[in-house]
Structures are given as C-alpha cells and as structure tokens.
PDB file of C-alpha atoms in Angstrom:
ATOM      1  CA  MET A   1      66.610  41.512 128.005  1.00 36.00           C
ATOM      2  CA  ALA A   2      67.274  40.701 124.349  1.00 43.00           C
ATOM      3  CA  GLU A   3      67.471  36.974 125.106  1.00 43.00           C
ATOM      4  CA  ALA A   4      64.074  37.127 126.804  1.00 43.00           C
ATOM      5  CA  PHE A   5      62.656  38.840 123.705  1.00 56.00           C
ATOM      6  CA  ASN A   6      63.750  35.942 121.491  1.00 58.00           C
ATOM      7  CA  ASP A   7      61.599  33.517 123.526  1.00 60.00           C
ATOM      8  CA  LYS A   8      58.636  35.847 123.951  1.00 64.00           C
ATOM      9  CA  VAL A   9      55.367  34.967 122.226  1.00 67.00           C
ATOM     10  CA  LEU A  10      54.197  38.126 120.502  1.00 71.00           C
ATOM     11  CA  PRO A  11      50.575  39.021 119.716  1.00 72.00           C
ATOM     12  CA  ALA A  12      49.302  38.132 116.249  1.00 79.00           C
ATOM     13  CA  GLU A  13      47.507  41.444 115.673  1.00 87.00           C
ATOM     14  CA  LYS A  14      49.879  43.931 114.000  1.00 92.00           C
ATOM     15  CA  ALA A  15      49.338  46.997 116.224  1.00 93.00           C
ATOM     16  CA  GLN A  16      49.612  44.914 119.395  1.00 94.00           C
ATOM     17  CA  ARG A  17      52.774  43.282 118.068  1.00 93.00           C
ATOM     18  CA  TYR A  18      54.283  46.709 117.358  1.00 95.00           C
ATOM     19  CA  ALA A  19      53.326  47.859 120.871  1.00 95.00           C
ATOM     20  CA  ALA A  20      55.052  44.823 122.398  1.00 94.00           C
ATOM     21  CA  VAL A  21      58.244  45.211 120.376  1.00 95.00           C
ATOM     22  CA  ALA A  22      58.303  48.984 121.011  1.00 96.00           C
ATOM     23  CA  GLU A  23      58.292  48.274 124.744  1.00 96.00           C
ATOM     24  CA  GLU A  24      61.065  45.677 124.356  1.00 95.00           C
ATOM     25  CA  ILE A  25      63.204  48.002 122.213  1.00 97.00           C
ATOM     26  CA  ALA A  26      62.888  50.770 124.802  1.00 97.00           C
ATOM     27  CA  ALA A  27      63.857  48.374 127.603  1.00 96.00           C
ATOM     28  CA  VAL A  28      66.868  46.955 125.760  1.00 96.00           C
ATOM     29  CA  LEU A  29      68.150  50.414 124.771  1.00 97.00           C
ATOM     30  CA  ALA A  30      67.563  52.153 128.114  1.00 95.00           C
ATOM     31  CA  GLY A  31      70.764  54.020 128.919  1.00 94.00           C
ATOM     32  CA  GLU A  32      72.538  53.113 125.645  1.00 96.00           C
ATOM     33  CA  PRO A  33      73.868  56.314 124.023  1.00 95.00           C
ATOM     34  CA  ASN A  34      75.706  54.829 121.023  1.00 96.00           C
ATOM     35  CA  LEU A  35      73.882  55.554 117.773  1.00 96.00           C
ATOM     36  CA  THR A  36      75.190  52.485 115.932  1.00 97.00           C
ATOM     37  CA  ALA A  37      74.173  50.182 118.784  1.00 97.00           C
ATOM     38  CA  ARG A  38      70.722  51.760 118.834  1.00 97.00           C
ATOM     39  CA  MET A  39      70.274  51.331 115.074  1.00 98.00           C
ATOM     40  CA  ALA A  40      71.555  47.752 115.065  1.00 98.00           C
ATOM     41  CA  THR A  41      69.204  46.822 117.900  1.00 97.00           C
ATOM     42  CA  VAL A  42      66.146  48.396 116.274  1.00 98.00           C
ATOM     43  CA  ALA A  43      66.867  46.704 112.926  1.00 98.00           C
ATOM     44  CA  SER A  44      67.468  43.329 114.558  1.00 96.00           C
ATOM     45  CA  MET A  45      64.453  43.382 116.866  1.00 96.00           C
ATOM     46  CA  LEU A  46      62.022  44.555 114.188  1.00 97.00           C
ATOM     47  CA  ALA A  47      63.345  42.028 111.668  1.00 96.00           C
ATOM     48  CA  ALA A  48      62.828  39.257 114.233  1.00 94.00           C
ATOM     49  CA  THR A  49      59.277  40.431 114.968  1.00 93.00           C
ATOM     50  CA  PHE A  50      57.660  40.490 111.525  1.00 92.00           C
ATOM     51  CA  GLU A  51      57.862  37.625 109.040  1.00 90.00           C
ATOM     52  CA  THR A  52      57.049  39.947 106.134  1.00 90.00           C
ATOM     53  CA  TYR A  53      60.200  41.996 106.787  1.00 92.00           C
ATOM     54  CA  PHE A  54      62.635  40.823 104.106  1.00 91.00           C
ATOM     55  CA  TRP A  55      65.250  43.601 104.508  1.00 95.00           C
ATOM     56  CA  THR A  56      65.308  45.882 107.539  1.00 97.00           C
ATOM     57  CA  GLY A  57      67.827  48.615 108.156  1.00 97.00           C
ATOM     58  CA  PHE A  58      69.148  52.117 108.137  1.00 98.00           C
ATOM     59  CA  TYR A  59      70.673  54.317 105.497  1.00 97.00           C
ATOM     60  CA  VAL A  60      72.608  56.993 107.378  1.00 98.00           C
ATOM     61  CA  VAL A  61      73.255  60.550 106.214  1.00 97.00           C
ATOM     62  CA  ASP A  62      76.925  60.629 105.227  1.00 96.00           C
ATOM     63  CA  PRO A  63      78.625  63.366 107.291  1.00 93.00           C
ATOM     64  CA  ASP A  64      81.032  64.027 104.405  1.00 94.00           C
ATOM     65  CA  LYS A  65      78.316  64.154 101.719  1.00 92.00           C
ATOM     66  CA  ARG A  66      75.216  65.694 103.305  1.00 84.00           C
ATOM     67  CA  GLU A  67      73.015  64.871 100.308  1.00 93.00           C
ATOM     68  CA  GLU A  68      73.867  61.177 100.307  1.00 97.00           C
ATOM     69  CA  LEU A  69      72.868  58.164 102.362  1.00 97.00           C
ATOM     70  CA  VAL A  70      75.282  55.347 103.153  1.00 97.00           C
ATOM     71  CA  VAL A  71      74.199  51.897 104.318  1.00 97.00           C
ATOM     72  CA  GLY A  72      74.150  51.497 108.083  1.00 97.00           C
ATOM     73  CA  PRO A  73      73.135  48.670 110.409  1.00 98.00           C
ATOM     74  CA  TYR A  74      70.724  46.244 108.760  1.00 96.00           C
ATOM     75  CA  GLN A  75      69.331  42.710 108.671  1.00 95.00           C
ATOM     76  CA  GLY A  76      68.986  40.931 105.338  1.00 93.00           C
ATOM     77  CA  THR A  77      70.730  40.486 102.037  1.00 91.00           C
ATOM     78  CA  LEU A  78      73.324  42.895 100.690  1.00 89.00           C
ATOM     79  CA  GLY A  79      71.928  46.422 100.557  1.00 86.00           C
ATOM     80  CA  CYS A  80      72.793  49.280  98.260  1.00 88.00           C
ATOM     81  CA  LEU A  81      75.896  51.017  99.567  1.00 93.00           C
ATOM     82  CA  ARG A  82      74.993  54.628  98.715  1.00 95.00           C
ATOM     83  CA  ILE A  83      71.818  56.428  97.723  1.00 95.00           C
ATOM     84  CA  ALA A  84      71.610  60.091  96.729  1.00 95.00           C
ATOM     85  CA  PHE A  85      68.874  62.237  98.227  1.00 96.00           C
ATOM     86  CA  GLY A  86      65.928  62.240  95.843  1.00 94.00           C
ATOM     87  CA  ARG A  87      66.784  58.844  94.263  1.00 93.00           C
ATOM     88  CA  GLY A  88      64.570  55.844  94.859  1.00 93.00           C
ATOM     89  CA  VAL A  89      62.299  55.373  97.843  1.00 95.00           C
ATOM     90  CA  CYS A  90      65.018  55.971 100.455  1.00 95.00           C
ATOM     91  CA  GLY A  91      66.350  59.091  98.750  1.00 96.00           C
ATOM     92  CA  THR A  92      62.808  60.434  98.369  1.00 96.00           C
ATOM     93  CA  ALA A  93      62.087  59.883 102.076  1.00 97.00           C
ATOM     94  CA  ALA A  94      65.343  61.672 102.937  1.00 97.00           C
ATOM     95  CA  ARG A  95      64.659  64.615 100.612  1.00 97.00           C
ATOM     96  CA  GLU A  96      61.002  65.048 101.617  1.00 96.00           C
ATOM     97  CA  ARG A  97      61.437  63.942 105.244  1.00 97.00           C
ATOM     98  CA  LYS A  98      58.192  62.066 104.858  1.00 97.00           C
ATOM     99  CA  THR A  99      57.377  58.377 105.282  1.00 98.00           C
ATOM    100  CA  GLN A 100      57.036  56.558 101.964  1.00 97.00           C
ATOM    101  CA  ILE A 101      54.744  53.531 101.667  1.00 97.00           C
ATOM    102  CA  VAL A 102      55.175  51.796  98.330  1.00 96.00           C
ATOM    103  CA  ALA A 103      52.761  48.936  97.587  1.00 95.00           C
ATOM    104  CA  ASP A 104      54.477  48.031  94.285  1.00 94.00           C
ATOM    105  CA  ILE A 105      58.091  49.061  93.947  1.00 90.00           C
ATOM    106  CA  GLU A 106      57.973  48.524  90.170  1.00 87.00           C
ATOM    107  CA  ALA A 107      55.490  51.415  89.972  1.00 89.00           C
ATOM    108  CA  PHE A 108      57.716  53.821  91.942  1.00 86.00           C
ATOM    109  CA  PRO A 109      59.541  56.198  89.570  1.00 80.00           C
ATOM    110  CA  GLY A 110      63.287  55.753  89.835  1.00 77.00           C
ATOM    111  CA  HIS A 111      63.141  52.801  92.210  1.00 77.00           C
ATOM    112  CA  ILE A 112      66.590  51.385  92.985  1.00 80.00           C
ATOM    113  CA  ALA A 113      66.564  47.584  92.904  1.00 74.00           C
ATOM    114  CA  CYS A 114      69.056  46.466  95.538  1.00 76.00           C
ATOM    115  CA  ASP A 115      67.451  42.999  95.589  1.00 74.00           C
ATOM    116  CA  SER A 116      65.054  41.863  92.867  1.00 79.00           C
ATOM    117  CA  ARG A 117      62.981  39.859  95.367  1.00 84.00           C
ATOM    118  CA  SER A 118      61.717  43.051  97.006  1.00 88.00           C
ATOM    119  CA  LYS A 119      58.117  43.830  95.968  1.00 92.00           C
ATOM    120  CA  SER A 120      56.966  46.503  98.464  1.00 95.00           C
ATOM    121  CA  GLU A 121      58.670  48.919 100.816  1.00 95.00           C
ATOM    122  CA  ILE A 122      58.248  51.423 103.626  1.00 97.00           C
ATOM    123  CA  VAL A 123      60.868  54.058 104.417  1.00 97.00           C
ATOM    124  CA  VAL A 124      60.697  56.325 107.472  1.00 98.00           C
ATOM    125  CA  PRO A 125      62.924  59.377 108.071  1.00 98.00           C
ATOM    126  CA  VAL A 126      64.893  59.273 111.345  1.00 98.00           C
ATOM    127  CA  VAL A 127      65.526  62.627 113.037  1.00 97.00           C
ATOM    128  CA  ASP A 128      67.313  63.569 116.240  1.00 96.00           C
ATOM    129  CA  ALA A 129      66.001  65.722 119.099  1.00 94.00           C
ATOM    130  CA  ASP A 130      66.982  68.880 117.175  1.00 95.00           C
ATOM    131  CA  GLY A 131      65.075  67.817 114.062  1.00 94.00           C
ATOM    132  CA  ARG A 132      68.200  66.971 112.044  1.00 95.00           C
ATOM    133  CA  LEU A 133      67.908  64.046 109.644  1.00 97.00           C
ATOM    134  CA  LEU A 134      70.131  61.212 110.876  1.00 97.00           C
ATOM    135  CA  ALA A 135      69.048  58.418 108.554  1.00 98.00           C
ATOM    136  CA  VAL A 136      66.116  56.698 106.944  1.00 98.00           C
ATOM    137  CA  PHE A 137      64.773  53.359 108.145  1.00 98.00           C
ATOM    138  CA  ASP A 138      63.990  51.038 105.245  1.00 97.00           C
ATOM    139  CA  VAL A 139      61.910  47.856 105.301  1.00 97.00           C
ATOM    140  CA  ASP A 140      61.350  45.706 102.216  1.00 95.00           C
ATOM    141  CA  ALA A 141      58.959  42.788 101.748  1.00 95.00           C
ATOM    142  CA  GLU A 142      58.834  40.012  99.159  1.00 94.00           C
ATOM    143  CA  VAL A 143      55.073  40.487  98.725  1.00 95.00           C
ATOM    144  CA  PRO A 144      53.229  43.472  97.236  1.00 96.00           C
ATOM    145  CA  ALA A 145      51.337  45.849  99.536  1.00 96.00           C
ATOM    146  CA  ALA A 146      52.893  44.486 102.734  1.00 96.00           C
ATOM    147  CA  PHE A 147      52.819  47.856 104.528  1.00 97.00           C
ATOM    148  CA  ASP A 148      50.030  50.198 105.586  1.00 97.00           C
ATOM    149  CA  ASP A 149      49.270  53.114 107.896  1.00 97.00           C
ATOM    150  CA  THR A 150      49.617  50.905 110.970  1.00 97.00           C
ATOM    151  CA  ASP A 151      53.218  50.145 109.994  1.00 97.00           C
ATOM    152  CA  ALA A 152      53.891  53.814 109.313  1.00 98.00           C
ATOM    153  CA  GLN A 153      52.425  55.021 112.606  1.00 98.00           C
ATOM    154  CA  TRP A 154      54.253  52.458 114.727  1.00 98.00           C
ATOM    155  CA  LEU A 155      57.595  52.724 112.930  1.00 98.00           C
ATOM    156  CA  GLU A 156      57.457  56.514 113.181  1.00 98.00           C
ATOM    157  CA  ARG A 157      56.694  56.231 116.903  1.00 98.00           C
ATOM    158  CA  ILE A 158      59.448  53.685 117.601  1.00 98.00           C
ATOM    159  CA  LEU A 159      62.017  55.728 115.675  1.00 98.00           C
ATOM    160  CA  GLN A 160      60.924  58.979 117.336  1.00 97.00           C
ATOM    161  CA  ASP A 161      61.144  57.423 120.795  1.00 97.00           C
ATOM    162  CA  THR A 162      64.514  55.814 120.030  1.00 97.00           C
ATOM    163  CA  PHE A 163      66.340  58.646 118.273  1.00 97.00           C
ATOM    164  CA  ALA A 164      64.631  61.958 119.072  1.00 91.00           C
ATOM    165  CA  ALA A 165      63.571  61.558 122.684  1.00 80.00           C
TER     166      ALA A 165
END
C-alpha cells in the first residue's frame, strides 16, 4: 500500500489532501500494533504529502523521565534530542495537552531553535485510548504562518484515529 501512495496524485486543496492521506495512513497501518512503526509511518507519509513540511516527527514521553520528551521517529534534519515539559512549543503542547499553532517561532517565548531555518510550527499532543500522553507530533515549516485550523483539525483527527482508537 505504501508504494501505491508514493505514485498517487493527491488533491491540491489542503482539507481534501489531508482526507486522502488520512485514508492511506489508516490502510497502511491496519493491523499494525507496534507504536514505533505507527509513528514512523505517520511521520513519513505526512512529510511526503505536504511540501511546506520541513521537519515532521514525534517527541515521545520518556518512560524514565515523565516530564521530558525524547526525539522519536521523524523526517527531516537533526532534531532536538530532549525537551522538558513546558519548554518551547513541544514542551508547552505536552504540558497543556493542547495543539499549538505558532505563525512566527521567533515570537514564541522560550522557543527552542533545533534548526534555524524553521519559521513556523504546529505541535499536536498524542494520547492513547486511556487519555495518557504518549508523545507530541511536531511539524516545522521554513515559511511563516504555514499552519492554520485546517492543519490542526486534520492532524488531531489523524493522530486520534492512529493512536487512541
């Protein structure tokens, strides 16, 4: 199924494109229980779907340090290795368990610059079926204001369907 996705022509309109990739992600992951495989697939397929996605990946709650995120599966340049809850956009999303849309990362208090080319960001908390925080899903773009409510709604839906269903 993943090979077919690579050759598929996706709709230009953002919501329709998210709908198409959501369907493909669900099909590829059907029956796959491994969390790392699920995260790697989501990061890869979303990164391949949107040209504005510069860095796409997960920061996973460290089981040994419950108030710290550690880099997980991702697509892109080198990411930060660890982020404390409450620090930067990812740590804020983890602490508040709320999606963060940042149009200008330079204006975000305490932003952590893992790659200076990043100009805007969206971070979505990832929870399991019991409501426990597993990770945050982070997407960076090289242009300001790359993300909006459409991105938030679809990413939240994809992550909910993939990790909490």
